[in-house]
Protein backbone atom coordinates (compact mmCIF):
# COMPACT_ATOMS: atom_id res chain seq x y z
CA UNK A 1 0.00 0.00 0.00
CA UNK A 2 1.36 3.45 -0.95
CA UNK A 3 0.93 5.61 2.13
CA UNK A 4 1.69 9.30 2.51
CA UNK A 5 2.25 10.97 5.90
CA UNK A 6 1.47 14.68 5.80
CA UNK A 7 2.81 16.38 8.92
CA UNK A 8 5.49 14.13 10.50
CA UNK A 9 5.27 15.53 14.04
CA UNK A 10 4.71 13.45 17.18
CA UNK A 11 1.78 11.39 15.86
CA UNK A 12 2.85 11.58 12.20
CA UNK A 13 6.31 10.32 13.09
CA UNK A 14 4.82 7.49 15.12
CA UNK A 15 2.54 6.41 12.29
CA UNK A 16 5.39 6.63 9.80
CA UNK A 17 7.62 4.39 11.93
CA UNK A 18 4.88 1.81 12.44
CA UNK A 19 3.83 1.78 8.77
CA UNK A 20 7.41 1.44 7.49
CA UNK A 21 6.77 -1.98 5.90
CA UNK A 22 4.56 -0.32 3.31
CA UNK A 23 5.58 1.88 0.37
CA UNK A 24 5.97 4.93 2.56
CA UNK A 25 6.21 8.62 1.68
CA UNK A 26 6.79 11.32 4.30
CA UNK A 27 5.93 14.88 3.27
CA UNK A 28 7.92 17.46 5.21
CA UNK A 29 9.75 20.68 4.54
CA UNK A 30 12.56 22.84 5.82
CA UNK A 31 14.65 21.56 8.72
CA UNK A 32 12.36 18.57 9.29
CA UNK A 33 12.86 17.39 5.72
CA UNK A 34 16.64 17.78 6.09
CA UNK A 35 16.69 15.70 9.29
CA UNK A 36 14.53 12.97 7.76
CA UNK A 37 17.15 12.46 5.08
CA UNK A 38 19.20 10.66 7.73
CA UNK A 39 16.32 8.46 8.92
CA UNK A 40 13.54 8.37 11.51
CA UNK A 41 13.96 7.22 15.12
CA UNK A 42 11.19 5.87 17.34
CA UNK A 43 11.41 4.77 20.98
CA UNK A 44 8.74 2.22 21.95
CA UNK A 45 6.97 2.25 25.34
CA UNK A 46 9.05 -0.81 26.28
CA UNK A 47 12.33 0.99 25.61
CA UNK A 48 13.12 -0.53 22.22
CA UNK A 49 14.85 1.76 19.72
CA UNK A 50 13.62 1.53 16.13
CA UNK A 51 15.67 3.28 13.47
CA UNK A 52 13.78 3.61 10.20
CA UNK A 53 16.44 3.94 7.54
CA UNK A 54 16.11 6.68 4.90
CA UNK A 55 15.98 3.91 2.29
CA UNK A 56 12.69 2.71 3.79
CA UNK A 57 10.73 5.80 2.74
CA UNK A 58 10.76 8.65 0.26
CA UNK A 59 10.19 12.35 0.81
CA UNK A 60 7.98 12.82 -2.26
CA UNK A 61 6.09 10.89 -4.92
CA UNK A 62 4.44 11.40 -8.27
CA UNK A 63 1.08 13.21 -8.40
CA UNK A 64 -1.92 10.91 -8.07
CA UNK A 65 0.17 8.01 -6.74
CA UNK A 66 -0.95 7.53 -3.12
CA UNK A 67 -3.49 4.95 -1.97
CA UNK A 68 -3.78 6.50 1.51
CA UNK A 69 -3.02 9.98 2.80
CA UNK A 70 -2.74 10.47 6.56
CA UNK A 71 -3.04 14.12 7.61
CA UNK A 72 -1.27 14.45 10.96
CA UNK A 73 -0.19 18.10 10.91
CA UNK A 74 -1.31 20.92 13.18
CA UNK A 75 -4.86 22.15 12.69
CA UNK A 76 -3.64 25.50 11.39
CA UNK A 77 -2.01 23.72 8.44
CA UNK A 78 -5.03 21.64 7.41
CA UNK A 79 -5.97 23.75 4.38
CA UNK A 80 -2.41 23.75 3.07
CA UNK A 81 -2.01 20.01 3.62
CA UNK A 82 -5.39 19.33 2.00
CA UNK A 83 -4.15 21.04 -1.17
CA UNK A 84 -1.06 18.80 -1.15
CA UNK A 85 -3.17 15.70 -0.60
CA UNK A 86 -5.36 16.63 -3.56
CA UNK A 87 -2.26 16.63 -5.76
CA UNK A 88 -0.74 13.35 -4.59
CA UNK A 89 -3.75 11.15 -3.75
CA UNK A 90 -5.02 8.81 -6.46
CA UNK A 91 -8.59 9.11 -7.74
CA UNK A 92 -9.57 6.04 -5.72
CA UNK A 93 -7.37 6.86 -2.73
CA UNK A 94 -8.57 7.60 0.80
CA UNK A 95 -7.56 10.50 3.03
CA UNK A 96 -7.80 10.44 6.84
CA UNK A 97 -7.41 13.32 9.23
CA UNK A 98 -5.69 12.22 12.45
CA UNK A 99 -5.65 15.62 14.12
CA UNK A 100 -6.92 17.27 17.28
CA UNK A 101 -10.14 19.25 17.10
CA UNK A 102 -13.10 19.26 14.75
CA UNK A 103 -13.74 20.38 11.19
CA UNK A 104 -10.67 18.87 9.49
CA UNK A 105 -12.56 16.20 7.53
CA UNK A 106 -14.85 18.90 6.14
CA UNK A 107 -11.80 20.79 4.84
CA UNK A 108 -10.53 17.63 3.14
CA UNK A 109 -13.95 16.84 1.67
CA UNK A 110 -14.15 20.31 0.13
CA UNK A 111 -11.06 19.41 -1.94
CA UNK A 112 -11.52 15.68 -2.46
CA UNK A 113 -15.21 14.89 -2.09
CA UNK A 114 -16.61 12.83 0.78
CA UNK A 115 -16.21 9.61 -1.20
CA UNK A 116 -12.45 9.86 -0.60
CA UNK A 117 -12.50 11.05 3.02
CA UNK A 118 -12.62 9.14 6.30
CA UNK A 119 -12.29 10.54 9.80
CA UNK A 120 -10.06 9.17 12.52
CA UNK A 121 -9.12 9.67 16.14
CA UNK A 122 -6.30 8.00 18.05
CA UNK A 123 -5.46 7.47 21.70
CA UNK A 124 -1.91 6.39 20.92
CA UNK A 125 0.34 8.84 22.77
CA UNK A 126 3.55 10.19 21.33
CA UNK A 127 6.06 12.93 22.09
CA UNK A 128 8.40 14.55 19.61
CA UNK A 129 11.99 14.40 20.86
CA UNK A 130 13.53 15.93 17.74
CA UNK A 131 12.69 16.75 14.15
CA UNK A 132 13.16 13.09 13.19
CA UNK A 133 12.74 11.38 16.57
CA UNK A 134 9.60 10.42 18.53
CA UNK A 135 8.83 8.68 21.80
CA UNK A 136 5.81 6.34 21.70
CA UNK A 137 4.63 7.03 25.24
CA UNK A 138 1.41 5.03 25.29
CA UNK A 139 -0.19 2.31 23.20
CA UNK A 140 -3.80 2.79 22.19
CA UNK A 141 -6.02 2.37 19.18
CA UNK A 142 -7.19 4.25 16.10
CA UNK A 143 -10.93 4.80 15.63
CA UNK A 144 -11.93 5.18 11.97
CA UNK A 145 -15.28 5.96 10.35
CA UNK A 146 -17.18 8.12 7.91
CA UNK A 147 -18.87 11.41 8.79
CA UNK A 148 -20.98 11.63 5.64
CA UNK A 149 -23.36 9.34 3.77
CA UNK A 150 -20.95 9.39 0.80
CA UNK A 151 -17.91 8.46 2.91
CA UNK A 152 -16.37 5.01 2.34
CA UNK A 153 -18.00 2.27 4.40
CA UNK A 154 -16.71 -0.86 6.10
CA UNK A 155 -17.72 -3.06 3.15
CA UNK A 156 -15.54 -0.98 0.81
CA UNK A 157 -12.44 -3.01 -0.23
CA UNK A 158 -10.31 0.11 0.28
CA UNK A 159 -11.41 0.25 3.91
CA UNK A 160 -10.73 -3.45 4.45
CA UNK A 161 -7.21 -3.03 3.08
CA UNK A 162 -6.62 0.04 5.25
CA UNK A 163 -7.78 -1.69 8.45
CA UNK A 164 -5.66 -4.75 7.69
CA UNK A 165 -2.64 -2.54 7.05
CA UNK A 166 -3.12 -0.66 10.33
CA UNK A 167 -3.57 -3.92 12.27
CA UNK A 168 -0.34 -5.34 10.89
CA UNK A 169 1.39 -2.11 11.98
CA UNK A 170 0.19 -2.52 15.62
CA UNK A 171 -2.01 0.58 15.33
CA UNK A 172 -5.05 -1.40 16.56
CA UNK A 173 -7.71 0.04 14.21
CA UNK A 174 -11.38 0.05 15.24
CA UNK A 175 -14.18 0.79 12.78
CA UNK A 176 -16.77 3.19 14.24
CA UNK A 177 -20.20 3.69 12.76
CA UNK A 178 -20.51 6.76 15.02
CA UNK A 179 -17.10 8.36 14.53
CA UNK A 180 -18.51 11.84 15.20
CA UNK A 181 -19.08 10.90 18.84
CA UNK A 182 -15.52 9.63 19.03
CA UNK A 183 -14.18 12.91 17.67
CA UNK A 184 -16.19 14.83 20.26
CA UNK A 185 -14.93 12.62 23.10
CA UNK A 186 -11.33 13.24 22.00
CA UNK A 187 -12.06 16.98 21.76
CA UNK A 188 -13.53 17.09 25.28
CA UNK A 189 -10.49 15.33 26.72
CA UNK A 190 -8.20 17.73 24.88
CA UNK A 191 -9.93 20.89 26.09
CA UNK A 192 -9.88 19.53 29.66
CA UNK A 193 -6.15 18.76 29.65
CA UNK A 194 -4.16 20.69 27.05
CA UNK A 195 -4.92 24.35 27.86
CA UNK A 196 -4.52 23.89 31.63
CA UNK A 197 -1.25 22.01 31.19
CA UNK A 198 0.02 24.60 28.71
CA UNK A 199 -0.86 27.60 30.90
CA UNK A 200 0.49 26.05 34.12
CA UNK A 201 3.54 24.54 32.43
CA UNK A 202 2.85 21.18 34.06
CA UNK A 203 2.82 17.56 32.98
CA UNK A 204 -0.61 15.93 32.72
CA UNK A 205 -0.32 14.22 36.08
CA UNK A 206 -0.29 17.54 37.92
CA UNK A 207 -3.94 18.06 36.93
CA UNK A 208 -4.75 14.77 38.61
CA UNK A 209 -2.80 15.66 41.75
CA UNK A 210 -4.24 19.18 42.09
CA UNK A 211 -7.84 19.30 43.34
CA UNK A 212 -8.40 22.80 41.95
CA UNK A 213 -6.96 21.97 38.51
CA UNK A 214 -9.00 18.76 38.30
CA UNK A 215 -12.18 20.64 39.20
CA UNK A 216 -11.38 23.17 36.48
CA UNK A 217 -10.71 20.41 33.94
CA UNK A 218 -14.05 18.73 34.67
CA UNK A 219 -15.92 22.05 34.45
CA UNK A 220 -14.26 22.91 31.12
CA UNK A 221 -15.07 19.48 29.74
CA UNK A 222 -18.69 19.63 30.90
CA UNK A 223 -19.11 23.02 29.24
CA UNK A 224 -18.03 21.46 25.96
CA UNK A 225 -20.21 18.39 26.57
CA UNK A 226 -23.31 20.60 26.63
CA UNK A 227 -22.35 21.91 23.20
CA UNK A 228 -21.93 18.35 21.94
CA UNK A 229 -25.43 17.51 23.16
CA UNK A 230 -26.78 20.55 21.32
CA UNK A 231 -25.06 19.20 18.20
CA UNK A 232 -26.90 15.90 18.60
CA UNK A 233 -24.12 13.92 20.29
CA UNK A 234 -25.18 12.19 23.52
CA UNK A 235 -22.27 11.96 25.95
CA UNK A 236 -22.78 11.21 29.65
CA UNK A 237 -20.96 13.29 32.25
CA UNK A 238 -19.96 10.28 34.36
CA UNK A 239 -18.52 8.55 31.29
CA UNK A 240 -16.36 11.57 30.43
CA UNK A 241 -15.09 12.03 33.99
CA UNK A 242 -14.04 8.38 34.09
CA UNK A 243 -12.28 8.76 30.74
CA UNK A 244 -10.54 11.92 31.90
CA UNK A 245 -9.21 10.29 35.07
CA UNK A 246 -7.99 7.30 33.07
CA UNK A 247 -6.18 9.47 30.50
CA UNK A 248 -4.59 11.66 33.17
CA UNK A 249 -3.32 8.60 35.01
CA UNK A 250 -1.97 6.83 31.91
CA UNK A 251 -0.27 10.00 30.60
CA UNK A 252 0.79 11.44 33.97
CA UNK A 253 4.39 11.99 32.87
CA UNK A 254 3.51 13.41 29.46
CA UNK A 255 3.90 16.99 28.35
CA UNK A 256 0.84 17.47 26.16
CA UNK A 257 1.24 18.74 22.61
CA UNK A 258 -0.02 22.23 23.49
CA UNK A 259 2.57 22.59 26.25
CA UNK A 260 5.27 21.39 23.85
CA UNK A 261 4.12 23.99 21.33
CA UNK A 262 4.27 26.75 23.93
CA UNK A 263 7.74 25.67 25.06
CA UNK A 264 9.11 25.66 21.52
CA UNK A 265 7.37 28.83 20.36
CA UNK A 266 5.07 27.10 17.89
CA UNK A 267 1.46 27.98 17.20
CA UNK A 268 -0.94 25.88 19.27
CA UNK A 269 -4.19 24.18 18.28
CA UNK A 270 -6.30 26.20 20.71
CA UNK A 271 -8.45 27.56 17.90
CA UNK A 272 -9.61 24.11 16.75
CA UNK A 273 -10.16 22.98 20.35
CA UNK A 274 -11.64 25.60 22.70
CA UNK A 275 -12.21 27.90 19.72
CA UNK A 276 -14.33 25.27 17.97
CA UNK A 277 -16.39 24.76 21.14
CA UNK A 278 -17.00 28.52 21.42
CA UNK A 279 -17.98 28.87 17.75
CA UNK A 280 -20.41 25.97 17.84
CA UNK A 281 -21.84 27.12 21.17
CA UNK A 282 -22.66 30.53 19.71
CA UNK A 283 -24.87 28.87 17.09
CA UNK A 284 -26.95 27.32 19.86
CA UNK A 285 -26.89 30.27 22.24
CA UNK A 286 -24.92 28.34 24.86
CA UNK A 287 -22.53 30.34 27.07
CA UNK A 288 -18.99 28.91 27.24
CA UNK A 289 -17.02 31.37 29.43
CA UNK A 290 -14.38 28.84 30.49
CA UNK A 291 -13.47 27.80 26.97
CA UNK A 292 -13.51 31.42 25.84
CA UNK A 293 -11.17 32.36 28.67
CA UNK A 294 -8.75 29.53 27.89
CA UNK A 295 -8.74 30.46 24.22
CA UNK A 296 -7.89 34.07 25.13
CA UNK A 297 -5.15 33.09 27.60
CA UNK A 298 -3.40 30.59 25.33
CA UNK A 299 -3.66 32.96 22.37
CA UNK A 300 -2.06 35.69 24.49
CA UNK A 301 0.80 33.37 25.44
CA UNK A 302 1.28 32.56 21.75
CA UNK A 303 1.59 36.24 20.90
XYZ file of N, CA, C and O in Angstrom, residues 15-123:
436
model
N 3.216 7.162 13.343
C 2.537 6.407 12.293
C 3.516 6.011 11.193
O 3.459 4.896 10.667
N 4.408 6.927 10.839
C 5.386 6.630 9.797
C 6.271 5.453 10.206
O 6.526 4.528 9.416
N 6.747 5.467 11.457
C 7.615 4.393 11.934
C 6.896 3.050 11.943
O 7.462 2.013 11.572
N 5.626 3.057 12.351
C 4.876 1.807 12.444
C 4.442 1.286 11.076
O 4.241 0.078 10.901
N 4.292 2.173 10.115
C 3.831 1.778 8.774
C 4.992 1.603 7.800
O 4.801 1.570 6.591
N 6.195 1.449 8.323
C 7.409 1.435 7.492
C 7.486 0.251 6.544
O 8.252 0.283 5.578
N 6.715 -0.827 6.790
C 6.773 -1.985 5.902
C 6.008 -1.757 4.603
O 6.077 -2.582 3.684
N 5.280 -0.648 4.527
C 4.555 -0.318 3.310
C 5.426 0.556 2.409
O 6.545 0.910 2.749
N 4.893 0.917 1.247
C 5.579 1.877 0.374
C 5.276 3.259 0.951
O 4.203 3.817 0.737
N 6.216 3.786 1.693
C 5.966 4.927 2.558
C 6.565 6.213 2.000
O 7.707 6.243 1.540
N 5.761 7.279 2.092
C 6.206 8.616 1.678
C 5.928 9.577 2.835
O 4.835 9.593 3.397
N 6.937 10.352 3.208
C 6.789 11.319 4.296
C 6.961 12.723 3.720
O 8.014 13.052 3.171
N 5.916 13.528 3.835
C 5.934 14.875 3.273
C 6.286 15.872 4.373
O 5.544 16.058 5.331
N 7.435 16.482 4.235
C 7.921 17.459 5.207
C 8.609 18.583 4.443
O 8.745 18.543 3.222
N 9.051 19.575 5.186
C 9.746 20.680 4.544
C 10.737 21.300 5.521
O 10.712 21.023 6.716
N 11.614 22.112 4.994
C 12.565 22.836 5.823
C 13.483 21.933 6.607
O 13.972 20.903 6.119
N 13.720 22.298 7.868
C 14.653 21.562 8.717
C 14.194 20.135 8.973
O 15.018 19.221 9.083
N 12.866 19.927 9.062
C 12.359 18.567 9.290
C 12.699 17.665 8.113
O 13.142 16.522 8.290
N 12.518 18.160 6.911
C 12.864 17.387 5.719
C 14.359 17.058 5.707
O 14.756 15.927 5.390
N 15.185 18.009 6.068
C 16.636 17.781 6.094
C 17.002 16.681 7.082
O 17.826 15.807 6.791
N 16.386 16.708 8.284
C 16.690 15.698 9.295
C 16.217 14.317 8.865
O 16.865 13.308 9.149
N 15.070 14.258 8.189
C 14.528 12.968 7.763
C 15.377 12.305 6.691
O 15.242 11.107 6.439
N 16.247 13.050 6.062
C 17.150 12.463 5.075
C 18.125 11.482 5.711
O 18.705 10.644 5.018
N 18.301 11.577 7.027
C 19.200 10.659 7.730
C 18.447 9.538 8.434
O 19.055 8.709 9.114
N 17.115 9.512 8.310
C 16.320 8.457 8.917
C 15.346 8.968 9.962
O 15.309 10.165 10.275
N 14.548 8.056 10.498
C 13.535 8.372 11.512
C 13.742 7.443 12.702
O 13.909 6.235 12.538
N 13.728 8.008 13.905
C 13.964 7.223 15.117
C 12.698 7.198 15.961
O 12.065 8.236 16.180
N 12.325 6.000 16.437
C 11.190 5.870 17.339
C 11.594 5.035 18.553
O 12.210 3.982 18.419
N 11.221 5.507 19.746
C 11.408 4.766 20.985
C 10.059 4.165 21.370
O 9.073 4.885 21.504
N 9.995 2.866 21.579
C 8.738 2.217 21.952
C 8.492 2.383 23.443
O 9.401 2.711 24.209
N 7.252 2.154 23.898
C 6.967 2.249 25.339
C 7.798 1.285 26.175
O 8.030 1.527 27.361
N 8.262 0.192 25.554
C 9.046 -0.806 26.284
C 10.541 -0.507 26.266
O 11.338 -1.268 26.825
N 10.918 0.599 25.624
C 12.326 0.988 25.612
C 13.102 0.547 24.391
O 14.312 0.794 24.296
N 12.435 -0.094 23.441
C 13.117 -0.527 22.216
C 13.353 0.679 21.309
O 12.511 1.571 21.202
N 14.503 0.690 20.658
C 14.846 1.764 19.722
C 14.693 1.250 18.297
O 15.316 0.253 17.916
N 13.831 1.909 17.530
C 13.619 1.534 16.134
C 14.152 2.648 15.245
O 13.726 3.800 15.358
N 15.091 2.303 14.398
C 15.670 3.276 13.472
C 15.175 2.949 12.067
O 15.547 1.916 11.491
N 14.301 3.795 11.553
C 13.776 3.614 10.202
C 14.774 4.263 9.243
O 14.982 5.477 9.270
N 15.390 3.448 8.430
C 16.436 3.941 7.538
C 15.851 4.833 6.450
O 14.691 4.641 6.027
N 16.627 5.795 5.963
C 16.115 6.678 4.902
C 15.796 5.937 3.606
O 15.077 6.469 2.758
N 16.304 4.712 3.469
C 15.982 3.907 2.286
C 14.599 3.268 2.395
O 14.109 2.707 1.419
N 13.982 3.351 3.580
C 12.686 2.713 3.792
C 11.515 3.641 3.494
O 10.358 3.254 3.647
N 11.790 4.867 3.119
C 10.727 5.798 2.743
C 11.290 6.839 1.784
O 12.508 6.961 1.602
N 10.379 7.562 1.155
C 10.758 8.649 0.257
C 10.111 9.938 0.735
O 9.097 9.916 1.446
N 10.680 11.050 0.353
C 10.192 12.345 0.806
C 9.289 13.024 -0.227
O 8.906 14.177 -0.040
N 8.925 12.304 -1.268
C 7.978 12.820 -2.265
C 7.543 11.663 -3.147
O 8.097 10.565 -3.076
N 6.534 11.897 -3.959
C 6.091 10.890 -4.918
C 5.475 11.593 -6.119
O 5.345 12.825 -6.142
N 5.077 10.821 -7.101
C 4.444 11.401 -8.274
C 3.007 11.801 -7.965
O 2.350 11.175 -7.132
N 2.492 12.822 -8.608
C 1.083 13.210 -8.399
C 0.142 12.046 -8.675
O 0.355 11.257 -9.590
N -0.899 11.932 -7.867
C -1.921 10.910 -8.070
C -1.471 9.498 -7.773
O -2.089 8.541 -8.224
N -0.420 9.331 -6.957
C 0.170 8.010 -6.744
C -0.259 7.339 -5.437
O -0.208 6.124 -5.309
N -0.709 8.087 -4.440
C -0.954 7.535 -3.116
C -2.291 6.790 -3.020
O -3.302 7.225 -3.549
N -2.262 5.668 -2.294
C -3.492 4.946 -1.968
C -4.142 5.521 -0.717
O -5.362 5.542 -0.590
N -3.303 5.964 0.229
C -3.782 6.498 1.505
C -2.977 7.734 1.862
O -1.748 7.744 1.733
N -3.670 8.776 2.302
C -3.019 9.980 2.798
C -3.442 10.195 4.246
O -4.632 10.289 4.539
N -2.472 10.239 5.148
C -2.743 10.472 6.563
C -2.341 11.900 6.897
O -1.159 12.255 6.807
N -3.308 12.718 7.275
C -3.036 14.116 7.611
C -2.847 14.195 9.122
O -3.790 14.012 9.893
N -1.621 14.457 9.535
C -1.265 14.448 10.960
C -0.739 15.794 11.421
O -0.273 15.919 12.566
N -0.757 16.799 10.564
C -0.194 18.096 10.913
C -1.077 18.890 11.860
O -2.195 18.497 12.194
N -0.556 20.026 12.310
C -1.308 20.919 13.178
C -2.568 21.419 12.466
O -2.608 21.545 11.244
N -3.582 21.727 13.260
C -4.865 22.147 12.687
C -4.733 23.388 11.825
O -5.454 23.541 10.834
N -3.805 24.270 12.167
C -3.637 25.505 11.394
C -3.116 25.243 9.988
O -3.216 26.108 9.126
N -2.563 24.042 9.763
C -2.006 23.715 8.445
C -2.930 22.836 7.615
O -2.557 22.397 6.526
N -4.139 22.584 8.089
C -5.034 21.639 7.412
C -5.332 22.044 5.973
O -5.279 21.211 5.060
N -5.639 23.307 5.743
C -5.971 23.753 4.384
C -4.799 23.549 3.433
O -4.961 23.060 2.304
N -3.608 23.913 3.896
C -2.406 23.753 3.066
C -2.130 22.280 2.778
O -1.821 21.898 1.638
N -2.253 21.442 3.809
C -2.008 20.014 3.622
C -3.071 19.384 2.733
O -2.785 18.479 1.956
N -4.312 19.854 2.843
C -5.390 19.330 2.000
C -5.099 19.589 0.522
O -5.391 18.746 -0.340
N -4.527 20.738 0.217
C -4.148 21.038 -1.167
C -3.067 20.076 -1.660
O -3.088 19.634 -2.811
N -2.112 19.756 -0.785
C -1.063 18.802 -1.147
C -1.643 17.413 -1.361
O -1.287 16.718 -2.320
N -2.545 17.007 -0.478
C -3.170 15.697 -0.599
C -3.925 15.585 -1.922
O -3.870 14.551 -2.603
N -4.620 16.637 -2.295
C -5.362 16.634 -3.559
C -4.442 16.341 -4.736
O -4.830 15.665 -5.699
N -3.220 16.832 -4.666
C -2.263 16.626 -5.756
C -1.726 15.203 -5.789
O -1.579 14.610 -6.860
N -1.461 14.622 -4.624
C -0.736 13.351 -4.589
C -1.621 12.120 -4.394
O -1.176 11.002 -4.634
N -2.872 12.296 -3.974
C -3.751 11.155 -3.754
C -4.347 10.674 -5.074
O -4.743 11.478 -5.915
N -4.423 9.359 -5.243
C -5.020 8.806 -6.456
C -6.527 9.054 -6.466
O -7.123 9.365 -5.431
N -7.142 8.875 -7.613
C -8.586 9.112 -7.738
C -9.397 8.190 -6.841
O -10.492 8.556 -6.400
N -8.871 7.012 -6.572
C -9.571 6.045 -5.716
C -8.979 6.009 -4.310
O -9.396 5.197 -3.477
N -8.024 6.871 -4.033
C -7.366 6.859 -2.731
C -8.248 7.415 -1.624
O -9.276 8.052 -1.870
N -7.836 7.162 -0.387
C -8.574 7.602 0.799
C -7.687 8.495 1.653
O -6.513 8.201 1.867
N -8.265 9.592 2.127
C -7.556 10.503 3.026
C -8.189 10.434 4.407
O -9.408 10.365 4.541
N -7.339 10.440 5.459
C -7.804 10.442 6.840
C -7.146 11.583 7.589
O -5.938 11.772 7.508
N -7.945 12.323 8.324
C -7.411 13.322 9.234
C -7.219 12.676 10.594
O -8.157 12.138 11.176
N -5.977 12.709 11.101
C -5.690 12.218 12.452
C -5.140 13.415 13.215
O -3.948 13.522 13.493
N -6.035 14.347 13.525
C -5.653 15.616 14.123
C -6.562 15.932 15.306
O -7.667 15.392 15.421
N -6.100 16.808 16.167
C -6.923 17.265 17.280
C -7.961 18.271 16.789
O -7.713 19.037 15.864
N -9.113 18.269 17.443
C -10.137 19.245 17.101
C -11.168 18.713 16.120
O -11.184 17.527 15.776
N -12.021 19.608 15.680
C -13.103 19.263 14.754
C -12.987 20.090 13.479
O -12.332 21.127 13.458
N -13.645 19.615 12.423
C -13.737 20.380 11.187
C -12.707 20.032 10.130
O -12.794 20.523 8.995
N -11.733 19.166 10.452
C -10.673 18.869 9.490
C -11.178 18.022 8.320
O -10.774 18.234 7.173
N -12.036 17.056 8.601
C -12.564 16.203 7.533
C -13.365 17.028 6.528
O -13.341 16.761 5.322
N -14.067 18.030 7.038
C -14.846 18.899 6.142
C -13.934 19.672 5.192
O -14.262 19.878 4.021
N -12.768 20.093 5.694
C -11.797 20.791 4.842
C -11.288 19.856 3.748
O -11.176 20.238 2.581
N -10.987 18.612 4.123
C -10.533 17.633 3.139
C -11.615 17.341 2.106
O -11.345 17.260 0.902
N -12.852 17.167 2.580
C -13.952 16.839 1.667
C -14.207 17.947 0.658
O -14.629 17.684 -0.473
N -13.960 19.188 1.048
C -14.150 20.310 0.129
C -13.195 20.209 -1.057
O -13.510 20.675 -2.153
N -12.030 19.585 -0.857
C -11.060 19.411 -1.943
C -11.226 18.079 -2.668
O -11.030 18.005 -3.887
N -11.580 17.031 -1.922
C -11.521 15.680 -2.464
C -12.876 15.052 -2.728
O -12.976 14.098 -3.508
N -13.921 15.546 -2.057
C -15.214 14.887 -2.092
C -15.291 13.870 -0.971
O -14.288 13.225 -0.632
N -16.463 13.725 -0.376
C -16.614 12.830 0.780
C -16.315 11.382 0.430
O -15.961 10.588 1.307
N -16.449 10.999 -0.825
C -16.211 9.608 -1.205
C -14.751 9.202 -1.048
O -14.421 8.013 -1.111
N -13.873 10.165 -0.807
C -12.449 9.856 -0.603
C -11.964 10.265 0.789
O -10.756 10.295 1.027
N -12.906 10.537 1.704
C -12.505 11.047 3.020
C -13.098 10.209 4.152
O -14.304 9.975 4.205
N -12.219 9.775 5.050
C -12.622 9.145 6.300
C -12.123 10.008 7.460
O -11.224 10.825 7.288
N -12.711 9.807 8.609
C -12.293 10.542 9.802
C -11.682 9.565 10.790
O -12.057 8.388 10.832
N -10.740 10.054 11.590
C -10.062 9.166 12.519
C -9.680 9.904 13.788
O -9.500 11.121 13.794
N -9.562 9.139 14.854
C -9.115 9.670 16.135
C -8.264 8.593 16.794
O -8.581 7.401 16.713
N -7.174 8.990 17.427
C -6.304 8.001 18.052
C -6.035 8.336 19.517
O -5.988 9.513 19.890
N -5.872 7.287 20.311
C -5.464 7.470 21.697
C -4.050 6.931 21.904
O -3.600 6.785 23.040
